[in-house]
Amino acid sequence: MHERKSETTLLEHGSANALSWIIADGVIELALHREPCNELGSSSLEEFEKFATALQLMQAEAHALIIYSEMKAGFCAGADLRELYQRSRTMEKSEASKGVRDFLERIHRVFNLIDAAPLTTIAAVHGVTFGGGFELALACDLIIADKMARFCFPELRLGLIPGFGGIPRLKRDLGNAVVRDLLLTGRSFNATKAQQIGLASQVVSEGEALRSARATAAQLGKFDHATAAAAKKFIKPIPLEELRREIDLFCELFARPAVEVGLRKFVESTDAQPYLP
């Protein structure tokens, strides 16, 4: 666990199994701590929804949000694929598809709120930043990566596409060429590459991402909040139509037999980290 700030400057706002948050000196810190690598499933989504409600209350007294992981393996390995597999196995196809759509619409609401929040949001990432975890980082304004971070969209090997908003946000920020490379090859790339293509704003030494994010957040506190919020709204439009189309395409693909085959292969894998390329 990272050392928290002094009690005189700290207000504890929420704590649960998958994540917790605090606000101190105008900076909200959202810590992810679900083992093994912050997989995003139903329980995590419920906690994210509680945080989203709290964020709307806290953002009036904050100028920055930092999202980081306390798990050694990395920032976030993405969706809880074991849960998704169980859904596909134990439900009727129509019921499973309806449940998947509901899940995607809910997580999109949370990520869209983070994306559009009138404060500067920073993802401090390390290690595995894959799939839905990569998409969470893309919802933030800045990505600060330690040199061991790796980014990947592995969904194609499951017969799927990213479903948490990754394609429209990556296209918005970097363009179609990067989207095609990540999406169609399934390859991962490191922090140096992320900085070269404009994805990561900073690359720092191993274990230093959170410290650097805190220093950046302190710098942001020197600027007028309303001006920063207006600038962000101007330069960072939310691609709502493309996000809705992404949900439709994901649900269409989820109904195909190839997805169950891909998910079963993942679940039955004996690899320690089957989500790695």
C-alpha angles and dihedrals in degrees: 000000000000117000112263125224122263119290091241091067100030133092116187109219108170146353133182141148098280104030145000136194142204136181123215132161091354094308123113115206119198112194121198114208112159113132135269099015110331096273110192112236138141096291092047090049092053089053092047089053090053089050091049090055091048091046091060088057097042099045092077089066097037137073099188143030123203120196116194142153130243091195117106094219094064150276099306135328092210133240121010095255094182089060090047090051092051089051091053092047102044103038135066110261094249092048092046092049091049090051092049092050091050091050092049094047091051095048090046089056090054095045092045090053091052090045093052099036112133092238133070113272123204128192110205102197138183136168118350112024100165139152111330090010090057088048091053090052090049090057088063125084096231133026117205109189131190113225093258095059118118127192127205146155102212095168096106091070087061093051091254142100127229106285107187096075100280100131098052093042095048090046090050093051104035112009138246099296093066091043091054093048094051098037102043100038100038088215122148125226132202133242094266091057090045090057093044093057093044099254098113117048092199137017115201139177120288111287094012102097096097094045090050091047090053091050090050091048090052089053091050089056089070092068131079108270097216092050093050091048092050092049091050093050090051098049101034113054117181110240093221098163093051090046090056091048090051090057091050093050093046091052091047091053093043090065092061121101091233090071095058089048091052093046092048090052089052095047093047094047115119093203115119090232108022092174091069119102 
